[in-house]
Coordinates of C-alpha atoms and ligand atoms in Angstrom, one line a residue:
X956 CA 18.9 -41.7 12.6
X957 CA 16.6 -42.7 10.2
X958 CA 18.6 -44.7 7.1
X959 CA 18.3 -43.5 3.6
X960 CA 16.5 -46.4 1.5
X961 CA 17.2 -46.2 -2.7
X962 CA 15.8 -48.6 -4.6
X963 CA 18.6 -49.7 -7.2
X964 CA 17.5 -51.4 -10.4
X965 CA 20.6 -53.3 -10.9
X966 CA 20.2 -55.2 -7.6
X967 CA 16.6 -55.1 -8.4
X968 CA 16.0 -54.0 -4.8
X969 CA 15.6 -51.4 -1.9
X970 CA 19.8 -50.8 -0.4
X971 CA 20.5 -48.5 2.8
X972 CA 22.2 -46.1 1.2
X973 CA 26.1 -45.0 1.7
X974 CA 29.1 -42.7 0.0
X975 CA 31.6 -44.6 -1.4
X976 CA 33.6 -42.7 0.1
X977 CA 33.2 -39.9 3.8
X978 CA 30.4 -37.7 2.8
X979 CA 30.6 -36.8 -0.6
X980 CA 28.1 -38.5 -3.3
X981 CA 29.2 -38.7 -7.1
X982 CA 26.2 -38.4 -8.8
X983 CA 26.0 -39.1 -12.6
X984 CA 22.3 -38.4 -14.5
X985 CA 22.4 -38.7 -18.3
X986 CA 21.1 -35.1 -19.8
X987 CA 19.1 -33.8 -22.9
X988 CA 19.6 -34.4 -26.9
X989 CA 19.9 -31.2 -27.5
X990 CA 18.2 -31.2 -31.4
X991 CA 14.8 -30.0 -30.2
X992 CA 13.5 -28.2 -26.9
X993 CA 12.8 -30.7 -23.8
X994 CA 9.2 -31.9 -23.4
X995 CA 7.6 -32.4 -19.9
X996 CA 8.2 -35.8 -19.7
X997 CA 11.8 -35.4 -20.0
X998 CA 11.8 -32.8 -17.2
X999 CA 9.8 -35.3 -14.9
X1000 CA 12.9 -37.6 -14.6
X1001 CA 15.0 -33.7 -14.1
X1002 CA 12.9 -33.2 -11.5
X1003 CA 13.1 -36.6 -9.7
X1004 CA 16.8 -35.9 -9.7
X1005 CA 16.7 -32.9 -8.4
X1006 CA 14.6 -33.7 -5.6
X1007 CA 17.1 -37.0 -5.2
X1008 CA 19.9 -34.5 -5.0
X1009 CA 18.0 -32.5 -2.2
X1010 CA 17.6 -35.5 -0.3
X1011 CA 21.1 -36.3 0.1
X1012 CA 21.9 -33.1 1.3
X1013 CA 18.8 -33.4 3.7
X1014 CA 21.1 -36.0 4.9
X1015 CA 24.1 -34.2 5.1
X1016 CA 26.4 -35.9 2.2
X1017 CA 27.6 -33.2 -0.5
X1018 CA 26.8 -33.8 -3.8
X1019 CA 29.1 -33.7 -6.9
X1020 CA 26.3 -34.0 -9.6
X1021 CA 27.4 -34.1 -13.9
X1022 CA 24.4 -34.0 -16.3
X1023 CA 26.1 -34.6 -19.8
X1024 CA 25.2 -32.4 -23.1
X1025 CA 24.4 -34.7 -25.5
X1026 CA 25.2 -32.9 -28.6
X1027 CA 26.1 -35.4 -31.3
X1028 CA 26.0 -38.8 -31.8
X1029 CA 22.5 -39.6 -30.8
X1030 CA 21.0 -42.0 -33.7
X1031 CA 17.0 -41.7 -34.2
X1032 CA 17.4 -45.6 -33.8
X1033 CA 18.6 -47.0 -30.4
X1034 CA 19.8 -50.0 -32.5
X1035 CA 22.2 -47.7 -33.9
X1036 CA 20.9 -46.8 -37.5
X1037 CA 19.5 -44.1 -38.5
X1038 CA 20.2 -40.6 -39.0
X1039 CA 22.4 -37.9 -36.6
X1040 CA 19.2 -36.7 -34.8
X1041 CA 21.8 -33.3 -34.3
X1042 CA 22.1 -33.6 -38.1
X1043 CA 18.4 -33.8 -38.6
X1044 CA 17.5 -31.1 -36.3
X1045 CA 19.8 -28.6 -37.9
X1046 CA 17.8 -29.7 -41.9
X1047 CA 14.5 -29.1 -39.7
X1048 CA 15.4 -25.6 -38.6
X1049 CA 17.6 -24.4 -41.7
X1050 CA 20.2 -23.7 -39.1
X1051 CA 24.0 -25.7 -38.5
X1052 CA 24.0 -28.4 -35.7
X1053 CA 25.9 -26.2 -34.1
X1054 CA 23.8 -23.5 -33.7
X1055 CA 20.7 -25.9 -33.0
X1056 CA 22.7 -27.4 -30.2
X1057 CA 23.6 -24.3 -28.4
X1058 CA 19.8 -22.9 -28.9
X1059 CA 18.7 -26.4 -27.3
X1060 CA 20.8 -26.0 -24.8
X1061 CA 20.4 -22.7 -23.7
X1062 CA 16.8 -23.3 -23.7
X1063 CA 17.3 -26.3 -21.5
X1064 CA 19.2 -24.3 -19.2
X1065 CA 16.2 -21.7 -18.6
X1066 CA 13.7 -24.6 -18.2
X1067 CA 15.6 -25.4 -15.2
X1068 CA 15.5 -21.8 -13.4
X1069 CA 11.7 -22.1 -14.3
X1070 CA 11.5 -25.2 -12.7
X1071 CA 13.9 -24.4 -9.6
X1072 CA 15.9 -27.3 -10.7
X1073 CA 19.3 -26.5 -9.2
X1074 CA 22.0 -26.6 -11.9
X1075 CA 24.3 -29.4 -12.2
X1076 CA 27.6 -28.8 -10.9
X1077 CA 29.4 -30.0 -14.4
X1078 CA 27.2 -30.1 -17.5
X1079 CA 30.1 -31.1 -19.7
X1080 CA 29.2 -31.6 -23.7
X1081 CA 30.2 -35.0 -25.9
X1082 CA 31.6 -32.3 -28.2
X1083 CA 34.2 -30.9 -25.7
X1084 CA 35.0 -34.5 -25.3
X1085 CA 36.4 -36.4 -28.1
X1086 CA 39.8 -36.9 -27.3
X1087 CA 38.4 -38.8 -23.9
X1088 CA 35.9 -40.9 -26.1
X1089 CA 39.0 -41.5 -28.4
X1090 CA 41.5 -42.8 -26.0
X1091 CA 38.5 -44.8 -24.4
X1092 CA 37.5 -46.5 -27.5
X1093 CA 41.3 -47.3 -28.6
X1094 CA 41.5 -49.1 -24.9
X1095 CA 38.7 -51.1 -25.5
X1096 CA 40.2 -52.4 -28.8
X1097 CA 43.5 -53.3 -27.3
X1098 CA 41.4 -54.9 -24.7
X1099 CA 40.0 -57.3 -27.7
X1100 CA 36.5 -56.3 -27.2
X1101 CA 35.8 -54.5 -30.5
X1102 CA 35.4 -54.9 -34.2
X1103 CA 34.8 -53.1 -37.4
X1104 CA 31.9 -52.9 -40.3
X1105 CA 31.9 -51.2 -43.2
X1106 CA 30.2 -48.3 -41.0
X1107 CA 32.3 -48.0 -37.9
X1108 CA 33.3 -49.4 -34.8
X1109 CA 31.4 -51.9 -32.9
X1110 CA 31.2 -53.3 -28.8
X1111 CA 31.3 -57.0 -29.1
X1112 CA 29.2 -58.1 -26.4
X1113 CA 29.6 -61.5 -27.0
X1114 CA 32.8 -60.7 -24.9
X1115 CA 30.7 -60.0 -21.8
X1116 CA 28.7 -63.2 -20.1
X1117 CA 26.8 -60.9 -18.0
X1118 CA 26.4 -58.4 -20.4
X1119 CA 22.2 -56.6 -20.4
X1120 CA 22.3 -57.9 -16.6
X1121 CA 20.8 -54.7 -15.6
X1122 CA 18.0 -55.5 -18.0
X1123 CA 17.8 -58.8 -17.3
X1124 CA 17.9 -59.1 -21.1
X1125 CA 17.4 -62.3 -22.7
X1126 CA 20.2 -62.5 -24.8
X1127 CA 19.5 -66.4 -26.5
X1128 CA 16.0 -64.9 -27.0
X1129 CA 17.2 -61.9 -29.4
X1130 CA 19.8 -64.6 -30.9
X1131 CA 16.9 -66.7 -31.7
X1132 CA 14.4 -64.0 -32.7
X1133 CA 16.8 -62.2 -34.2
X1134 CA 13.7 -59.2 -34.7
X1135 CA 16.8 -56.4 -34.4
X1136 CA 17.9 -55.4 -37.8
X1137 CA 21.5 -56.6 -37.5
X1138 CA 22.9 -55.4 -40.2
X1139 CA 26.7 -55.7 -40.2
X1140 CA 26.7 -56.4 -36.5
X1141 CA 27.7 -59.5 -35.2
X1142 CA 25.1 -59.9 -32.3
X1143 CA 21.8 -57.7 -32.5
X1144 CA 23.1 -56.3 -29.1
X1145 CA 26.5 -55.3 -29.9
X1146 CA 26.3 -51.4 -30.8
X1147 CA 28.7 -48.6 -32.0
X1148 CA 31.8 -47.0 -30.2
X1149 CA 32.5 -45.0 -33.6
X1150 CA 30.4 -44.2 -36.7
X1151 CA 32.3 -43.1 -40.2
X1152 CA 31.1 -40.0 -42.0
X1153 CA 29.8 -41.1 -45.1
X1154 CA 32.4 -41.7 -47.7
X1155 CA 30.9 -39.5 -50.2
X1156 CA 29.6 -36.1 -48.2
X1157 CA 31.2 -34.4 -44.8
X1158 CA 29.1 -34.5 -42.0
X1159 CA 28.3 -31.2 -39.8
X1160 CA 30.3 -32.7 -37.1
X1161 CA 33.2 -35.1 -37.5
X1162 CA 36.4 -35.9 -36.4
X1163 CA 39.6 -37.8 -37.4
X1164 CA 40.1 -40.9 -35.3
X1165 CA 42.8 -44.1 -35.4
X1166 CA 39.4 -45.4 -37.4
X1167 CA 39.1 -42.6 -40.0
X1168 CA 36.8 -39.6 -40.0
X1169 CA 33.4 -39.6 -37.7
X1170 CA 31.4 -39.1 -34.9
X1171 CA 31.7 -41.3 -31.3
X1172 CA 28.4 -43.5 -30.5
X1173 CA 25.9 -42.4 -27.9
X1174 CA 27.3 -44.4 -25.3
X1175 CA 30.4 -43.7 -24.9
X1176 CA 30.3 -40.1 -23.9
X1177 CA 28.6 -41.0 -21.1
X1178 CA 31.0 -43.8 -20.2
X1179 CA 34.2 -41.4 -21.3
X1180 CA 32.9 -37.9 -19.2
X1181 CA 32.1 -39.7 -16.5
X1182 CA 34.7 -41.3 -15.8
X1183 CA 36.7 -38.1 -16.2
X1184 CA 34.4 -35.7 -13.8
X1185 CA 33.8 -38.9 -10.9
X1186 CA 35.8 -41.8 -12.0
X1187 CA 34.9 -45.4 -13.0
X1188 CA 33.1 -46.3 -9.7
X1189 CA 31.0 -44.0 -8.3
X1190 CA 27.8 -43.5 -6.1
X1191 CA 24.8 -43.0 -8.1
X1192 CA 23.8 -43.1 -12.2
X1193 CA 20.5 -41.8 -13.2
X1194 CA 18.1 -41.8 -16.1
X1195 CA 14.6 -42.3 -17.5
X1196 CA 13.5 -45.7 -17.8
X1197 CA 14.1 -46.0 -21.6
X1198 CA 17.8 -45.4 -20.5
X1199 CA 17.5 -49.3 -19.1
X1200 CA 17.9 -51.9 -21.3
X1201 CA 20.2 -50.0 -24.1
X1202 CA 22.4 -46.7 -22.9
X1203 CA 22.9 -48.1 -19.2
X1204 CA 23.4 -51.3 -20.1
X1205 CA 26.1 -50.4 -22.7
X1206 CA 27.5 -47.8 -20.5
X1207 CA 28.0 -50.3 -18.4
X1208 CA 29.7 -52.8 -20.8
X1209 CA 31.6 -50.3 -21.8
X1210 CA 33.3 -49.5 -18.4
X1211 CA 33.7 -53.2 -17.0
X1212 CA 35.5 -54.0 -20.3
X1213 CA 38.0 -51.4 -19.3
X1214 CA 38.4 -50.9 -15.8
X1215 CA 36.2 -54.2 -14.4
X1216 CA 33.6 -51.6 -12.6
X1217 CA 30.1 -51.5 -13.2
X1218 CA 30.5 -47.5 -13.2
X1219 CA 28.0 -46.9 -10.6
X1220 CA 26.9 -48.2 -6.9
X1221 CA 23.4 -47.7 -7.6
X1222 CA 21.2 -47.4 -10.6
X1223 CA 18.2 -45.4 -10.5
X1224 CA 15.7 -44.6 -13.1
X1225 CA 12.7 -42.3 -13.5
X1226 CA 9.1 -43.4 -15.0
X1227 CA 8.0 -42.0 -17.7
X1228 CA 5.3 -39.0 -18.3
X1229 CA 2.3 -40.3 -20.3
X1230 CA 0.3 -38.2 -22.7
X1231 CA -3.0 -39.7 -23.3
X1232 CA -1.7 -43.0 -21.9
X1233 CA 1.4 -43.3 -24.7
X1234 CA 5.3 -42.1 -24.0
X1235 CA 5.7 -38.2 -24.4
X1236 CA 8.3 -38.3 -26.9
X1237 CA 10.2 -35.8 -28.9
X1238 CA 10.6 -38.1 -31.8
X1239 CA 6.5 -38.3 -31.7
X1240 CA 6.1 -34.5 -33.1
X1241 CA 3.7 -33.4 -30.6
X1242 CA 5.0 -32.7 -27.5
X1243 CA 4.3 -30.2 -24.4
X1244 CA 7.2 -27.7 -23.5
X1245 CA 8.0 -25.9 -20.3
X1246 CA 7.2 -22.9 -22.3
X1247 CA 3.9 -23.6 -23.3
X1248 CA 2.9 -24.0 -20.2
X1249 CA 3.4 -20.8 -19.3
X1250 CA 1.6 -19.5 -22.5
X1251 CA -1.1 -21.4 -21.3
X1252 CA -0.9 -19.1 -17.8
X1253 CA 0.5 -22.1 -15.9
X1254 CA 3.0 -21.3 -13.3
X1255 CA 5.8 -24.0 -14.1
X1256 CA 6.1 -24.8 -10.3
X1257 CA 2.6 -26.3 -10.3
X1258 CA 4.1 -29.0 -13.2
X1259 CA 6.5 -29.5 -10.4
X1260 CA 4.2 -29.9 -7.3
X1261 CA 2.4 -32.7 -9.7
X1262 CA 5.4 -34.3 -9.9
X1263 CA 5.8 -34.7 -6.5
X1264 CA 2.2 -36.0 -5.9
X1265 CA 3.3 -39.4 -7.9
X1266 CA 5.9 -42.1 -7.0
X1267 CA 9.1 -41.6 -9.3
X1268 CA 9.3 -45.3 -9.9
X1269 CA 4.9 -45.3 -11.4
X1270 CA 4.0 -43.6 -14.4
X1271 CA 2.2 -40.8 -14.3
X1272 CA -0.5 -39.5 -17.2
X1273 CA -0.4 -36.1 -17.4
X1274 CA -4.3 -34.5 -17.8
X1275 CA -5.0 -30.4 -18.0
X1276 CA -7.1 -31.8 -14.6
X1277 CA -4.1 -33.3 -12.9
X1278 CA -2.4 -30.1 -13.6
X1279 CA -5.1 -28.0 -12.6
X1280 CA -5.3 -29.6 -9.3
X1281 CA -1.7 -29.1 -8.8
X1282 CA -2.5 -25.3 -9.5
X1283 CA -4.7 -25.8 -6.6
X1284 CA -2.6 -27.9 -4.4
X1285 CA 0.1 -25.2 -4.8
X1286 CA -1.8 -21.4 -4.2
X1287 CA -3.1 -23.4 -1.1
X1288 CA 0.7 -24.1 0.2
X1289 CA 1.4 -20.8 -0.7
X1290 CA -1.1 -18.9 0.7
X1291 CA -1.1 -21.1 3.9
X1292 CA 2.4 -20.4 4.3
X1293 CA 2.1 -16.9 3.8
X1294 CA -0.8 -17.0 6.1
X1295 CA 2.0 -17.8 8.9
X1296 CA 3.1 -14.8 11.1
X1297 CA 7.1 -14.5 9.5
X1298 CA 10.3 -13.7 11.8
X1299 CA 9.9 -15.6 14.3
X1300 CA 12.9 -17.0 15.9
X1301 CA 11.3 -20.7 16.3
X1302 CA 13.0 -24.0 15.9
X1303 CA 11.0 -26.3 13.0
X1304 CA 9.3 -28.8 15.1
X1305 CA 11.5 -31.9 15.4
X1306 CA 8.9 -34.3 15.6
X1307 CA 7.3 -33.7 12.1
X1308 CA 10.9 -33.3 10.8
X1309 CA 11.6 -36.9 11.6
X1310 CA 8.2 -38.0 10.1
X1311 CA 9.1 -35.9 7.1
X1312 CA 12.6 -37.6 6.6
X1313 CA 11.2 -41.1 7.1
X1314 CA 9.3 -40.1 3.8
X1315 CA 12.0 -39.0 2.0
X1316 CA 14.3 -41.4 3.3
X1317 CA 11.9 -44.3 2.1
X1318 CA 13.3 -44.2 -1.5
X1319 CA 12.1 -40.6 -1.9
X1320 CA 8.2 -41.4 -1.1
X1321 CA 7.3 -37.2 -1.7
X1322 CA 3.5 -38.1 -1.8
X1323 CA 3.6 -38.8 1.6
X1324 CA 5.8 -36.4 2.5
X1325 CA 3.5 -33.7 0.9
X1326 CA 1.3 -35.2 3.0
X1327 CA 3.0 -34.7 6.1
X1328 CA 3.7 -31.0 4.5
X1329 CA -0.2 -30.4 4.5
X1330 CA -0.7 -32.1 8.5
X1331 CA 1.4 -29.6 9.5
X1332 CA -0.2 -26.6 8.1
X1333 CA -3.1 -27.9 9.5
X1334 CA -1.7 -27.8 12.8
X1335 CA -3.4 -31.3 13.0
X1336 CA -2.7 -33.4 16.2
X1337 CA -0.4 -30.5 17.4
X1338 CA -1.2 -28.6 20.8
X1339 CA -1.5 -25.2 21.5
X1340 CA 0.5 -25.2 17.8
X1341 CA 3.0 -23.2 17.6
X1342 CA 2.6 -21.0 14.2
X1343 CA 6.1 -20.2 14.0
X1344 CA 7.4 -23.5 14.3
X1345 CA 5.0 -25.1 11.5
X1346 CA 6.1 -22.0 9.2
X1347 CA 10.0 -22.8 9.9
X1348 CA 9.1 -26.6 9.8
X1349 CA 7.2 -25.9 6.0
X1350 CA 10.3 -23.6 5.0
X1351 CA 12.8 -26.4 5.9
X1352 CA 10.4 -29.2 4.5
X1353 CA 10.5 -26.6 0.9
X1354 CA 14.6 -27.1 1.2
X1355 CA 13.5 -31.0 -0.5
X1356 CA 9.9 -30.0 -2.5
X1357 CA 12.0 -27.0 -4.2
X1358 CA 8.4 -25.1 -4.6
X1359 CA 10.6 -22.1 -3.2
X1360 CA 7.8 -21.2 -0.9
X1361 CA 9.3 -18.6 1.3
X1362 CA 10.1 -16.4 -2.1
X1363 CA 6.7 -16.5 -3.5
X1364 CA 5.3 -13.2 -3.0
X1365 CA 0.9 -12.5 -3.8
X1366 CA 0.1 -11.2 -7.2
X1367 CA -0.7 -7.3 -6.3
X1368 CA -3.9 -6.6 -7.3
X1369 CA -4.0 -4.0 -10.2
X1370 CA -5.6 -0.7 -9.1
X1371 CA -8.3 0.5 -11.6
X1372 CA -8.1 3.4 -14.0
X1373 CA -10.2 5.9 -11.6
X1374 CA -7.3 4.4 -9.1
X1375 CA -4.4 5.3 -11.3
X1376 CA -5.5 9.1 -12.0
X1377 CA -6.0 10.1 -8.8
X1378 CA -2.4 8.6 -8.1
X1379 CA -1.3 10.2 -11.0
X1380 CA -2.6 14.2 -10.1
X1381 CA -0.9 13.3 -6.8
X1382 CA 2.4 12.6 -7.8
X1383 CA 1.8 15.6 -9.8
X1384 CA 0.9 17.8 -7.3
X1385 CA 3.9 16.9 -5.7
X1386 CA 6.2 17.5 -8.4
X1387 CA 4.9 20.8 -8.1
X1388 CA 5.3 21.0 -4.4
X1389 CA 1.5 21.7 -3.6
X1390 CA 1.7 19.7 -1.0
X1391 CA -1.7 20.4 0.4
X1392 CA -3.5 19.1 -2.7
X1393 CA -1.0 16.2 -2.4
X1394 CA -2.1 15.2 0.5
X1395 CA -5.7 15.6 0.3
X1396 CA -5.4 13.3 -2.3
X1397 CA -3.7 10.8 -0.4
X1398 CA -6.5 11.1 1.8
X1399 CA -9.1 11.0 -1.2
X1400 CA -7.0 7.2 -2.6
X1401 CA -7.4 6.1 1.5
X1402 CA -10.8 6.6 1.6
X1403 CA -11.3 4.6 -1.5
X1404 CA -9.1 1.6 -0.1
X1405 CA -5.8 2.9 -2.0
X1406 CA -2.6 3.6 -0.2
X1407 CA 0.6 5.0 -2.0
X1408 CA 3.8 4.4 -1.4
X1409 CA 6.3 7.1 -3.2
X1410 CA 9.5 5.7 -4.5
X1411 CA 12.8 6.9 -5.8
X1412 CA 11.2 6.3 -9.5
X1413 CA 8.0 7.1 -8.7
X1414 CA 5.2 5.1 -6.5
X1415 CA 3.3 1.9 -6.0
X1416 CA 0.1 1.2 -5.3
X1417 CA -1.1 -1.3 -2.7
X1418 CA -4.5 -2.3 -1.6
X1419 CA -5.2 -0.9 2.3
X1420 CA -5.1 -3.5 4.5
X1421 CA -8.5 -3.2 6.5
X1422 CA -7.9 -1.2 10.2
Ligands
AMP300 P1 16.8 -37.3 -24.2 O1 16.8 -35.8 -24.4 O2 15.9 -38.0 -25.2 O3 18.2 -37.9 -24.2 O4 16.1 -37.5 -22.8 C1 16.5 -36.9 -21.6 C2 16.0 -37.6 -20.4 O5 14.6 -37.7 -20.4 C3 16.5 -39.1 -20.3 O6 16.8 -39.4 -19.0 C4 15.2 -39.9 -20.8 O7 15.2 -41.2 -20.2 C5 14.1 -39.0 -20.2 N1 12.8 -39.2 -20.8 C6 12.5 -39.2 -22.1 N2 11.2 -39.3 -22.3 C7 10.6 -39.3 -21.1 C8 9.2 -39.3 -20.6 N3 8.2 -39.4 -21.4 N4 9.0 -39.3 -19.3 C9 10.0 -39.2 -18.4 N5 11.4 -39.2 -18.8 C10 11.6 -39.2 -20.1
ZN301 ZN1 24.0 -41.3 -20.6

């Protein structure tokens, strides 16, 4: 048994990983804003999920994974001022936030089947969830740990000694400094459980509370949902690396000051995608979609074989090169694989199997296991390889890169015009049961490397495989 190895940022170190509790791994990872599409960066730390998620289940736990809909409440200022970035999104488009965030979302949703990101088991939205932020935010007040400003109601982390510890923040520093527009806060850190709608205009979304009308802060939905789909002490929380020194560590606050847990076991983060060296970022304007990849002619499986050629915990610079060689990288797989005699009844090979997982199991190191992945095809080192054995042992390696290699299927050629005629007098001649000329036509599309296959709405053409 080779152990499973996560590096966890609060401990700051590599931990043999373990369920909580039998087999089964709670497994939190904080989801899109919906106000705009997702860029490619934010689908890089998807992706490194997804592949985490595959590699528990390579190791037999079962995974109970919640990706919250962020659908209000996110402030275009992590300091917590700032405008709605729902409420903005809907002026941009000319549409309600509503309606932006169920466009967003459904968008999101289709990124993932174009990516072969497996969907979460529970993608529950903040909006569905008020009541739960509610009764969370009234417990932390009876718990003494909040107070109120003119604009809502505010975490006192003053309360916490170890509060930012996942950050390692410097919290006399920022006292000193004091470089964080305050405001009404008491400590730059402290940050908003509830905002009030403005007193003189309604808000798209709002909602009475014990406070008065308005919206929950960022942080708490994640705090509030997911305690509610996993509990307050569960296996592993996820995120981008932004998510570090503000949402995680105020998640975090949040749930010691009510239940004395620091929510998760293990904290694991995702590096960011670089454009041109500098974060991708929605908020930047100019970002690259799923979608225009594939108006560019890129397969969106090729974005996710690059992924796995970097380290989740380095950044990586995306370049129309880097991509290009993961187009590369990827028809070779394919083709290789295809190359490989199918049905057989072979066994994958056990030995590259364990290589693989002492990879995988090395805090998800998938640029060596692609490496291993490419060895095998290879057949390097193996004797009298087995070609059934290396295409089962790539189909079960797949089950963790997610390329969905055994699906794949060659892009048909497309038979020219002269081609197509001659197919086309056929299928007449047939419909009008001269089946000589049918035939001899047949015969006429063999000869030219053609061969026709008739079926129940009409027929295909496929290129003759040489006899
Ligand atoms: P958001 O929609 O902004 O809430 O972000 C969704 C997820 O993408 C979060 O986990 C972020 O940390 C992550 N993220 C944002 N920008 C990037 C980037 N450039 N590269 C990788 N992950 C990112
Ligand atoms: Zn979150």
């Amino acid at each position: 048994m080779i152990p499973l190895r996560l590096y966890d940022n609060y401990s700051r170190s590599l931990r043999e990983f373990a369920p909580l509790q039998g087999t089964d791994v709670g497994l939190y990872t904080c989801g899109p804003t919906v106000y705009d599409y997702q860029h490619i960066g934010n689908y890089r730390t998807f992706l490194f999920e997804d592949t985490l998620k595959r590699v528990l289940r390579w190791n037999g736990y079962r995974v109970r994974h919640v990706m919250n809909i962020t659908d209000v409440g996110h402030l275009t200022s992590d300091a917590d001022t700032g405008e709605d970035k729902m409420e903005k999104g809907a002026r941009r488009t000319g549409r309600t936030a509503w309606e932006i965030a169920a466009l967003y979302t459904q968008a999101f949703e289709s990124d993932l089947a174009a990516l072969n990101i497996e969907r979460p088991d529970i993608l529950p939205r903040a909006t569905d969830h008020i009541p739960e932020q509610i009764a969370f935010i009234a417990d932390l007040e009876r718990r003494g740990y909040t107070y109120r400003t003119g604009d809502g109601v505010y975490f006192d982390t003053s309360r916490q000694a170890d509060y930012g510890y996942l950050a390692r923040l410097d919290r006399q520093g920022l006292e000193a400094g004091k470089r964080v527009d305050v405001g009404d806060k008491r400590n730059p850190t402290d940050f908003a459980l509830w905002k009030f709608s403005p007193p003189d205009s309604a808000r798209q979304m709002e909602w009475d509370s014990p406070w008065g009308k308005g919206f929950p802060g960022w942080h708490i939905e994640c705090s509030a949902m997911a305690e509610k789909y996993l509990g307050d002490w569960f296996d592993i929380h996820c995120g981008g690396e932004d998510h570090i020194p503000v949402h995680h560590t105020n998640e975090i606050a949040q749930t010691e000051a009510r239940s004395g847990t620091r929510l998760a076991n293990f904290w694991m983060h995702g590096y960011f995608l670089l454009a041109n060296d500098a974060k991708m970022a929605k908020s930047a304007g100019e970002f690259l979609r799923v979608g225009a990849l594939a108006e560019r002619g890129y397969d969106p499986l090729a974005f996710r074989y690059l992924c796995l050629t970097s380290h989740y915990r380095t950044q990586l610079n995306f370049t129309w090169d880097a991509l290009d060689a993961a187009v590369t990288g990827l028809a070779r797989l394919r083709s290789g694989f295809h190359a490989l005699p199918a049905g057989s009844s072979a066994d994958p090979d056990p030995a590259l199997i364990e290589r693989f997982t002492a990879c995988i199991n090395d805090d998800l190191n998938l640029p060596r296991a692609l490496a291993v992945a490419w060895e095998t095809l290879r057949g390097d080192g193996a004797e009298g390889a087995n070609v059934g054995a290396t295409r089962a042992t790539l189909a079960r390696f797949d089950q963790v890169f997610g390329l969905g290699l055994a699906t794949w299927q060659p892009e048909l050629p497309e038979a020219p015009p002269a081609i197509e005629a001659l197919a086309a007098a056929r299928a007449a001649a047939r419909r009008a049961r001269d089946w000589k000329e049918a035939d001899r036509l047949r015969a006429e599309l063999a000869e030219q490397g053609w061969e026709v296959e008739d079926k129940p709405d009409g027929y295909a053409l496929k290129r003759r495989s040489p006899s």
